[in-house]
Amino acid sequence: MLISLPVIFRGLGVDPFAPSSFPILIWLLLGYGVVTATLLVTVGRLSDMWGRARMYNAGFAIFSTASILLFVEPLSGTTGAWLLVGFRLLQGVGASFLFANSAALLTDAFGPEERGKAMGMNQVAFIGGSLIGLVVGGVLASIPDLPIGPFVLPTWRLIFLISVPVGVFGTVWAYARLRETSIRRAHQKIDYFGNITFAVGITLVLVATTYGLLPYGTSPTGWSSPWVLGGLGTGIALLVLFPFIESRVKDPMFRLHLFRERAFSAGISAAMLGSIARGGVMLLLVVWFQGIWLPLHGYSLAETPLWAGVLMMPMIAGFLTAAPLCGWLSDRSGARTLASIGMAVAASTFFLFLLVPVNFVYWQVGLLLYVQGCGMGMFAAPNAAAVMNSVPAEDRGAASGMLATLQNTGQQLSLALFFTVVILGLSAGLGSSVTGALSAANVRPPDLQILAGLMSSNPTGA
């Protein structure tokens, strides 16, 4: 969806540079992840009680339904855009059912000697889907609307339609092939107080960080807004209260005792830190490619969505190269060394990116992206296998949900952090004359520049 934002906004008839458009953009980009991160732990715990295969099947059904609603959504303008956001949030609900159970189902199905390989193949499927989504989204964004008899089918709607056959196939396949191999614990009670405390706390933190990216008063960001500060403070307070609640209930949602296992606590913490480090990289590189580098090298603005996806392929290729191999190796030699080397390799590429000039030669960045993808693949599969191997069978759903929650939360925090740095940098770097002209149009300059990159548009109109 990221690559296709320009054609979606144009199809809805929404001016991407209107002051009201930036919140829509932020929620289209981040809302899916906010909902997913909020629900993962709860869904993982419920899956231990009601059945992981059943909840996984439900996730496919919800995701497919939301994709159909996104395709047929009839409205346009700002109302249609917010309705699109709502259906996108519903997709996030379905995704939380899938993410919370995938690692647990694989752990149930494979023994310790094969779990690394299984996790590696799972990561390949996930990242491969991301690659296909980037390229297909770019292709659909670059072709004109399709005339069908007296009607015209906007191609931006096909971006959501392509998820439908995948989701329907997944629903049917999961229903026909997946069987419950774990021991269901339906007799246990739902931890309502803990669920509500965690859900409200994490939602307030993620929503506040999202709105921290919007301008407030004369500031280019909203971190000084009392609503943002109040949301962050209240959310953090609830999350601090959450462990005390969980330690006093009979059947807690968050299995705090798992953190006593060193492999679990170290692996899950490393996964979150890795997500914070790399979560915003792909988004900002896409912005850079679409808004700056590709136009500088002679590509028309209409072509940039497709080519931005193509230029990101080395990162995906590196991941696809390393994840299955290192997952297989971790089954034989252990996960610690491979995961540590992988994280170190990925971290080194962040430093090397600092040395890349603004108008870089692509092969240099392409090589860095490939190496970074390899590092991420070396880390992800062995680390996930080590985390899941460290927990008892009856807690695998909760553990899988906890791992996915911290990864998704880290990614959302990373996006907020990266965007804040970029917005503040643009605000400080723009000349006073440009700032004055843009402010006269009632648009904050940093927000305009971010939108220009995402929308593949020239903000000056020249």
mmCIF file of N, CA and C in Angstrom, residues 72-174:
data_model
loop_
_atom_site.group_PDB
_atom_site.id
_atom_site.type_symbol
_atom_site.label_atom_id
_atom_site.label_comp_id
_atom_site.label_asym_id
_atom_site.label_seq_id
_atom_site.Cartn_x
_atom_site.Cartn_y
_atom_site.Cartn_z
ATOM 1 N N VAL A 72 -14.640 -2.413 -2.506
ATOM 2 C CA VAL A 72 -15.979 -1.949 -2.928
ATOM 3 C C VAL A 72 -16.382 -0.636 -2.271
ATOM 4 N N GLU A 73 -15.582 -0.128 -1.357
ATOM 5 C CA GLU A 73 -15.923 1.111 -0.645
ATOM 6 C C GLU A 73 -16.355 2.191 -1.636
ATOM 7 N N PRO A 74 -17.606 2.705 -1.525
ATOM 8 C CA PRO A 74 -18.185 3.504 -2.614
ATOM 9 C C PRO A 74 -17.913 4.998 -2.550
ATOM 10 N N LEU A 75 -17.472 5.501 -1.418
ATOM 11 C CA LEU A 75 -17.401 6.948 -1.232
ATOM 12 C C LEU A 75 -16.059 7.498 -1.707
ATOM 13 N N SER A 76 -16.019 8.795 -1.900
ATOM 14 C CA SER A 76 -14.792 9.472 -2.297
ATOM 15 C C SER A 76 -14.611 10.687 -1.396
ATOM 16 N N GLY A 77 -13.586 11.466 -1.691
ATOM 17 C CA GLY A 77 -13.320 12.630 -0.874
ATOM 18 C C GLY A 77 -12.821 12.246 0.511
ATOM 19 N N THR A 78 -12.864 13.207 1.434
ATOM 20 C CA THR A 78 -12.357 12.975 2.789
ATOM 21 C C THR A 78 -13.145 11.886 3.507
ATOM 22 N N THR A 79 -14.462 11.847 3.297
ATOM 23 C CA THR A 79 -15.284 10.807 3.932
ATOM 24 C C THR A 79 -14.861 9.424 3.461
ATOM 25 N N GLY A 80 -14.668 9.278 2.158
ATOM 26 C CA GLY A 80 -14.209 8.000 1.626
ATOM 27 C C GLY A 80 -12.837 7.627 2.141
ATOM 28 N N ALA A 81 -11.957 8.621 2.316
ATOM 29 C CA ALA A 81 -10.614 8.344 2.815
ATOM 30 C C ALA A 81 -10.657 7.817 4.244
ATOM 31 N N TRP A 82 -11.499 8.427 5.091
ATOM 32 C CA TRP A 82 -11.586 7.954 6.476
ATOM 33 C C TRP A 82 -12.268 6.586 6.545
ATOM 34 N N LEU A 83 -13.202 6.321 5.643
ATOM 35 C CA LEU A 83 -13.801 4.992 5.593
ATOM 36 C C LEU A 83 -12.751 3.963 5.192
ATOM 37 N N LEU A 84 -11.872 4.353 4.288
ATOM 38 C CA LEU A 84 -10.761 3.490 3.898
ATOM 39 C C LEU A 84 -9.870 3.192 5.112
ATOM 40 N N VAL A 85 -9.616 4.217 5.903
ATOM 41 C CA VAL A 85 -8.829 4.022 7.124
ATOM 42 C C VAL A 85 -9.510 3.007 8.038
ATOM 43 N N GLY A 86 -10.844 3.127 8.196
ATOM 44 C CA GLY A 86 -11.567 2.199 9.058
ATOM 45 C C GLY A 86 -11.455 0.759 8.602
ATOM 46 N N PHE A 87 -11.601 0.533 7.301
ATOM 47 C CA PHE A 87 -11.473 -0.833 6.788
ATOM 48 C C PHE A 87 -10.033 -1.325 6.896
ATOM 49 N N ARG A 88 -9.085 -0.414 6.767
ATOM 50 C CA ARG A 88 -7.681 -0.785 6.939
ATOM 51 C C ARG A 88 -7.422 -1.219 8.388
ATOM 52 N N LEU A 89 -8.073 -0.563 9.341
ATOM 53 C CA LEU A 89 -7.949 -0.971 10.736
ATOM 54 C C LEU A 89 -8.546 -2.363 10.947
ATOM 55 N N LEU A 90 -9.643 -2.646 10.264
ATOM 56 C CA LEU A 90 -10.234 -3.984 10.342
ATOM 57 C C LEU A 90 -9.269 -5.030 9.784
ATOM 58 N N GLN A 91 -8.554 -4.692 8.730
ATOM 59 C CA GLN A 91 -7.509 -5.592 8.234
ATOM 60 C C GLN A 91 -6.481 -5.874 9.327
ATOM 61 N N GLY A 92 -6.146 -4.839 10.094
ATOM 62 C CA GLY A 92 -5.194 -5.015 11.185
ATOM 63 C C GLY A 92 -5.686 -5.991 12.236
ATOM 64 N N VAL A 93 -7.006 -6.010 12.474
ATOM 65 C CA VAL A 93 -7.575 -6.993 13.407
ATOM 66 C C VAL A 93 -7.322 -8.405 12.888
ATOM 67 N N GLY A 94 -7.623 -8.640 11.610
ATOM 68 C CA GLY A 94 -7.363 -9.958 11.031
ATOM 69 C C GLY A 94 -5.894 -10.319 11.071
ATOM 70 N N ALA A 95 -5.043 -9.339 10.785
ATOM 71 C CA ALA A 95 -3.601 -9.607 10.797
ATOM 72 C C ALA A 95 -3.119 -10.003 12.187
ATOM 73 N N SER A 96 -3.703 -9.427 13.229
ATOM 74 C CA SER A 96 -3.284 -9.780 14.587
ATOM 75 C C SER A 96 -3.580 -11.248 14.890
ATOM 76 N N PHE A 97 -4.688 -11.784 14.360
ATOM 77 C CA PHE A 97 -5.005 -13.197 14.542
ATOM 78 C C PHE A 97 -3.962 -14.076 13.852
ATOM 79 N N LEU A 98 -3.484 -13.622 12.681
ATOM 80 C CA LEU A 98 -2.500 -14.408 11.930
ATOM 81 C C LEU A 98 -1.124 -14.331 12.576
ATOM 82 N N PHE A 99 -0.667 -13.118 12.889
ATOM 83 C CA PHE A 99 0.676 -12.949 13.449
ATOM 84 C C PHE A 99 0.806 -13.608 14.811
ATOM 85 N N ALA A 100 -0.267 -13.561 15.613
ATOM 86 C CA ALA A 100 -0.189 -14.099 16.969
ATOM 87 C C ALA A 100 -0.065 -15.618 16.976
ATOM 88 N N ASN A 101 -0.445 -16.267 15.896
ATOM 89 C CA ASN A 101 -0.506 -17.731 15.908
ATOM 90 C C ASN A 101 0.468 -18.422 14.975
ATOM 91 N N SER A 102 1.057 -17.704 14.029
ATOM 92 C CA SER A 102 1.887 -18.386 13.034
ATOM 93 C C SER A 102 3.083 -19.084 13.675
ATOM 94 N N ALA A 103 3.824 -18.373 14.536
ATOM 95 C CA ALA A 103 4.995 -18.990 15.170
ATOM 96 C C ALA A 103 4.590 -20.116 16.097
ATOM 97 N N ALA A 104 3.463 -19.955 16.813
ATOM 98 C CA ALA A 104 3.012 -21.006 17.732
ATOM 99 C C ALA A 104 2.610 -22.265 16.972
ATOM 100 N N LEU A 105 1.908 -22.116 15.851
ATOM 101 C CA LEU A 105 1.504 -23.277 15.050
ATOM 102 C C LEU A 105 2.714 -24.013 14.495
ATOM 103 N N LEU A 106 3.715 -23.261 14.038
ATOM 104 C CA LEU A 106 4.926 -23.906 13.525
ATOM 105 C C LEU A 106 5.669 -24.632 14.636
ATOM 106 N N THR A 107 5.699 -24.020 15.818
ATOM 107 C CA THR A 107 6.381 -24.664 16.944
ATOM 108 C C THR A 107 5.670 -25.942 17.349
ATOM 109 N N ASP A 108 4.333 -25.938 17.274
ATOM 110 C CA ASP A 108 3.571 -27.159 17.554
ATOM 111 C C ASP A 108 3.859 -28.253 16.533
ATOM 112 N N ALA A 109 4.029 -27.854 15.275
ATOM 113 C CA ALA A 109 4.127 -28.824 14.186
ATOM 114 C C ALA A 109 5.525 -29.403 14.005
ATOM 115 N N PHE A 110 6.577 -28.646 14.396
ATOM 116 C CA PHE A 110 7.947 -29.081 14.148
ATOM 117 C C PHE A 110 8.680 -29.287 15.469
ATOM 118 N N GLY A 111 9.530 -30.296 15.491
ATOM 119 C CA GLY A 111 10.353 -30.548 16.660
ATOM 120 C C GLY A 111 11.499 -29.553 16.763
ATOM 121 N N PRO A 112 12.215 -29.538 17.910
ATOM 122 C CA PRO A 112 13.310 -28.570 18.107
ATOM 123 C C PRO A 112 14.388 -28.642 17.040
ATOM 124 N N GLU A 113 14.588 -29.833 16.451
ATOM 125 C CA GLU A 113 15.652 -29.976 15.454
ATOM 126 C C GLU A 113 15.272 -29.417 14.090
ATOM 127 N N GLU A 114 14.008 -28.991 13.904
ATOM 128 C CA GLU A 114 13.568 -28.463 12.612
ATOM 129 C C GLU A 114 12.934 -27.081 12.705
ATOM 130 N N ARG A 115 12.817 -26.543 13.893
ATOM 131 C CA ARG A 115 12.072 -25.296 14.054
ATOM 132 C C ARG A 115 12.778 -24.105 13.417
ATOM 133 N N GLY A 116 14.085 -24.079 13.461
ATOM 134 C CA GLY A 116 14.801 -22.978 12.832
ATOM 135 C C GLY A 116 14.524 -22.909 11.344
ATOM 136 N N LYS A 117 14.586 -24.087 10.691
ATOM 137 C CA LYS A 117 14.284 -24.139 9.260
ATOM 138 C C LYS A 117 12.842 -23.709 8.999
ATOM 139 N N ALA A 118 11.910 -24.173 9.846
ATOM 140 C CA ALA A 118 10.504 -23.814 9.671
ATOM 141 C C ALA A 118 10.300 -22.313 9.845
ATOM 142 N N MET A 119 10.935 -21.729 10.855
ATOM 143 C CA MET A 119 10.815 -20.283 11.067
ATOM 144 C C MET A 119 11.427 -19.518 9.896
ATOM 145 N N GLY A 120 12.526 -20.046 9.358
ATOM 146 C CA GLY A 120 13.146 -19.399 8.207
ATOM 147 C C GLY A 120 12.224 -19.383 7.002
ATOM 148 N N MET A 121 11.578 -20.501 6.726
ATOM 149 C CA MET A 121 10.653 -20.560 5.596
ATOM 150 C C MET A 121 9.442 -19.663 5.838
ATOM 151 N N ASN A 122 9.009 -19.577 7.096
ATOM 152 C CA ASN A 122 7.902 -18.678 7.431
ATOM 153 C C ASN A 122 8.286 -17.231 7.158
ATOM 154 N N GLN A 123 9.514 -16.875 7.528
ATOM 155 C CA GLN A 123 9.995 -15.523 7.274
ATOM 156 C C GLN A 123 10.115 -15.263 5.773
ATOM 157 N N VAL A 124 10.538 -16.279 5.021
ATOM 158 C CA VAL A 124 10.637 -16.132 3.566
ATOM 159 C C VAL A 124 9.261 -15.842 2.972
ATOM 160 N N ALA A 125 8.248 -16.590 3.433
ATOM 161 C CA ALA A 125 6.895 -16.371 2.925
ATOM 162 C C ALA A 125 6.419 -14.953 3.244
ATOM 163 N N PHE A 126 6.696 -14.491 4.453
ATOM 164 C CA PHE A 126 6.255 -13.156 4.868
ATOM 165 C C PHE A 126 6.951 -12.072 4.056
ATOM 166 N N ILE A 127 8.284 -12.166 3.965
ATOM 167 C CA ILE A 127 9.038 -11.151 3.236
ATOM 168 C C ILE A 127 8.778 -11.256 1.735
ATOM 169 N N GLY A 128 8.622 -12.497 1.236
ATOM 170 C CA GLY A 128 8.277 -12.662 -0.174
ATOM 171 C C GLY A 128 6.965 -11.996 -0.512
ATOM 172 N N GLY A 129 5.995 -12.105 0.397
ATOM 173 C CA GLY A 129 4.730 -11.405 0.197
ATOM 174 C C GLY A 129 4.913 -9.900 0.173
ATOM 175 N N SER A 130 5.802 -9.400 1.023
ATOM 176 C CA SER A 130 6.082 -7.955 1.024
ATOM 177 C C SER A 130 6.679 -7.513 -0.305
ATOM 178 N N LEU A 131 7.594 -8.344 -0.852
ATOM 179 C CA LEU A 131 8.204 -8.037 -2.144
ATOM 180 C C LEU A 131 7.148 -7.992 -3.241
ATOM 181 N N ILE A 132 6.305 -9.017 -3.268
ATOM 182 C CA ILE A 132 5.255 -9.055 -4.292
ATOM 183 C C ILE A 132 4.338 -7.850 -4.149
ATOM 184 N N GLY A 133 4.010 -7.500 -2.898
ATOM 185 C CA GLY A 133 3.149 -6.348 -2.668
ATOM 186 C C GLY A 133 3.757 -5.046 -3.168
ATOM 187 N N LEU A 134 5.064 -4.873 -2.925
ATOM 188 C CA LEU A 134 5.735 -3.660 -3.399
ATOM 189 C C LEU A 134 5.687 -3.549 -4.925
ATOM 190 N N VAL A 135 6.043 -4.639 -5.590
ATOM 191 C CA VAL A 135 6.128 -4.599 -7.047
ATOM 192 C C VAL A 135 4.742 -4.494 -7.679
ATOM 193 N N VAL A 136 3.805 -5.329 -7.226
ATOM 194 C CA VAL A 136 2.455 -5.298 -7.789
ATOM 195 C C VAL A 136 1.790 -3.957 -7.517
ATOM 196 N N GLY A 137 1.987 -3.423 -6.316
ATOM 197 C CA GLY A 137 1.438 -2.104 -6.019
ATOM 198 C C GLY A 137 1.991 -1.042 -6.946
ATOM 199 N N GLY A 138 3.293 -1.118 -7.206
ATOM 200 C CA GLY A 138 3.884 -0.161 -8.136
ATOM 201 C C GLY A 138 3.364 -0.314 -9.551
ATOM 202 N N VAL A 139 3.166 -1.575 -9.987
ATOM 203 C CA VAL A 139 2.625 -1.815 -11.333
ATOM 204 C C VAL A 139 1.215 -1.234 -11.451
ATOM 205 N N LEU A 140 0.354 -1.532 -10.474
ATOM 206 C CA LEU A 140 -1.020 -1.048 -10.524
ATOM 207 C C LEU A 140 -1.076 0.473 -10.433
ATOM 208 N N ALA A 141 -0.151 1.058 -9.688
ATOM 209 C CA ALA A 141 -0.140 2.519 -9.556
ATOM 210 C C ALA A 141 0.291 3.210 -10.842
ATOM 211 N N SER A 142 0.960 2.479 -11.732
ATOM 212 C CA SER A 142 1.505 3.101 -12.945
ATOM 213 C C SER A 142 0.629 2.902 -14.176
ATOM 214 N N ILE A 143 -0.478 2.156 -14.066
ATOM 215 C CA ILE A 143 -1.332 1.946 -15.227
ATOM 216 C C ILE A 143 -2.604 2.771 -15.099
ATOM 217 N N PRO A 144 -3.195 3.176 -16.221
ATOM 218 C CA PRO A 144 -4.411 3.993 -16.173
ATOM 219 C C PRO A 144 -5.629 3.186 -15.728
ATOM 220 N N ASP A 145 -6.699 3.918 -15.394
ATOM 221 C CA ASP A 145 -7.946 3.246 -15.008
ATOM 222 C C ASP A 145 -8.462 2.381 -16.157
ATOM 223 N N LEU A 146 -9.175 1.326 -15.818
ATOM 224 C CA LEU A 146 -9.613 0.336 -16.805
ATOM 225 C C LEU A 146 -11.073 0.558 -17.192
ATOM 226 N N PRO A 147 -11.371 0.847 -18.476
ATOM 227 C CA PRO A 147 -12.771 0.959 -18.904
ATOM 228 C C PRO A 147 -13.400 -0.426 -19.025
ATOM 229 N N ILE A 148 -14.548 -0.619 -18.392
ATOM 230 C CA ILE A 148 -15.298 -1.877 -18.470
ATOM 231 C C ILE A 148 -16.725 -1.526 -18.887
ATOM 232 N N GLY A 149 -16.993 -1.624 -20.187
ATOM 233 C CA GLY A 149 -18.311 -1.238 -20.703
ATOM 234 C C GLY A 149 -18.543 0.239 -20.431
ATOM 235 N N PRO A 150 -19.703 0.559 -19.862
ATOM 236 C CA PRO A 150 -19.984 1.971 -19.580
ATOM 237 C C PRO A 150 -19.303 2.469 -18.302
ATOM 238 N N PHE A 151 -18.616 1.588 -17.603
ATOM 239 C CA PHE A 151 -18.016 1.952 -16.330
ATOM 240 C C PHE A 151 -16.493 2.037 -16.466
ATOM 241 N N VAL A 152 -15.878 2.689 -15.496
ATOM 242 C CA VAL A 152 -14.425 2.779 -15.420
ATOM 243 C C VAL A 152 -14.003 2.256 -14.052
ATOM 244 N N LEU A 153 -13.131 1.244 -14.051
ATOM 245 C CA LEU A 153 -12.642 0.671 -12.800
ATOM 246 C C LEU A 153 -11.342 1.371 -12.404
ATOM 247 N N PRO A 154 -11.352 2.122 -11.296
ATOM 248 C CA PRO A 154 -10.109 2.760 -10.844
ATOM 249 C C PRO A 154 -9.076 1.702 -10.454
ATOM 250 N N THR A 155 -7.897 1.807 -10.986
ATOM 251 C CA THR A 155 -6.891 0.776 -10.722
ATOM 252 C C THR A 155 -6.444 0.767 -9.263
ATOM 253 N N TRP A 156 -6.619 1.888 -8.548
ATOM 254 C CA TRP A 156 -6.183 1.882 -7.163
ATOM 255 C C TRP A 156 -7.002 0.896 -6.330
ATOM 256 N N ARG A 157 -8.232 0.597 -6.750
ATOM 257 C CA ARG A 157 -9.044 -0.375 -6.007
ATOM 258 C C ARG A 157 -8.506 -1.794 -6.176
ATOM 259 N N LEU A 158 -7.828 -2.052 -7.291
ATOM 260 C CA LEU A 158 -7.247 -3.373 -7.502
ATOM 261 C C LEU A 158 -6.143 -3.668 -6.491
ATOM 262 N N ILE A 159 -5.559 -2.626 -5.926
ATOM 263 C CA ILE A 159 -4.512 -2.805 -4.919
ATOM 264 C C ILE A 159 -5.048 -3.608 -3.741
ATOM 265 N N PHE A 160 -6.318 -3.391 -3.408
ATOM 266 C CA PHE A 160 -6.937 -4.134 -2.314
ATOM 267 C C PHE A 160 -7.546 -5.445 -2.790
ATOM 268 N N LEU A 161 -7.969 -5.473 -4.036
ATOM 269 C CA LEU A 161 -8.597 -6.690 -4.559
ATOM 270 C C LEU A 161 -7.615 -7.841 -4.629
ATOM 271 N N ILE A 162 -6.336 -7.559 -4.902
ATOM 272 C CA ILE A 162 -5.368 -8.647 -5.053
ATOM 273 C C ILE A 162 -5.178 -9.418 -3.741
ATOM 274 N N SER A 163 -5.546 -8.810 -2.609
ATOM 275 C CA SER A 163 -5.438 -9.524 -1.335
ATOM 276 C C SER A 163 -6.573 -10.529 -1.153
ATOM 277 N N VAL A 164 -7.674 -10.333 -1.897
ATOM 278 C CA VAL A 164 -8.868 -11.154 -1.663
ATOM 279 C C VAL A 164 -8.638 -12.624 -2.033
ATOM 280 N N PRO A 165 -8.181 -12.953 -3.262
ATOM 281 C CA PRO A 165 -7.987 -14.383 -3.564
ATOM 282 C C PRO A 165 -6.967 -15.036 -2.650
ATOM 283 N N VAL A 166 -5.934 -14.285 -2.245
ATOM 284 C CA VAL A 166 -4.946 -14.838 -1.320
ATOM 285 C C VAL A 166 -5.608 -15.145 0.021
ATOM 286 N N GLY A 167 -6.407 -14.191 0.499
ATOM 287 C CA GLY A 167 -7.078 -14.398 1.770
ATOM 288 C C GLY A 167 -8.105 -15.505 1.726
ATOM 289 N N VAL A 168 -8.862 -15.592 0.633
ATOM 290 C CA VAL A 168 -9.869 -16.648 0.503
ATOM 291 C C VAL A 168 -9.193 -18.019 0.435
ATOM 292 N N PHE A 169 -8.116 -18.113 -0.367
ATOM 293 C CA PHE A 169 -7.375 -19.378 -0.432
ATOM 294 C C PHE A 169 -6.823 -19.750 0.939
ATOM 295 N N GLY A 170 -6.266 -18.752 1.644
ATOM 296 C CA GLY A 170 -5.729 -19.023 2.978
ATOM 297 C C GLY A 170 -6.808 -19.498 3.936
ATOM 298 N N THR A 171 -8.003 -18.887 3.857
ATOM 299 C CA THR A 171 -9.100 -19.293 4.735
ATOM 300 C C THR A 171 -9.489 -20.745 4.472
ATOM 301 N N VAL A 172 -9.682 -21.089 3.192
ATOM 302 C CA VAL A 172 -10.101 -22.446 2.837
ATOM 303 C C VAL A 172 -9.007 -23.457 3.173
ATOM 304 N N TRP A 173 -7.769 -23.121 2.834
ATOM 305 C CA TRP A 173 -6.654 -24.041 3.092
ATOM 306 C C TRP A 173 -6.468 -24.270 4.583
ATOM 307 N N ALA A 174 -6.500 -23.172 5.373
ATOM 308 C CA ALA A 174 -6.302 -23.308 6.813
ATOM 309 C C ALA A 174 -7.420 -24.136 7.439
#
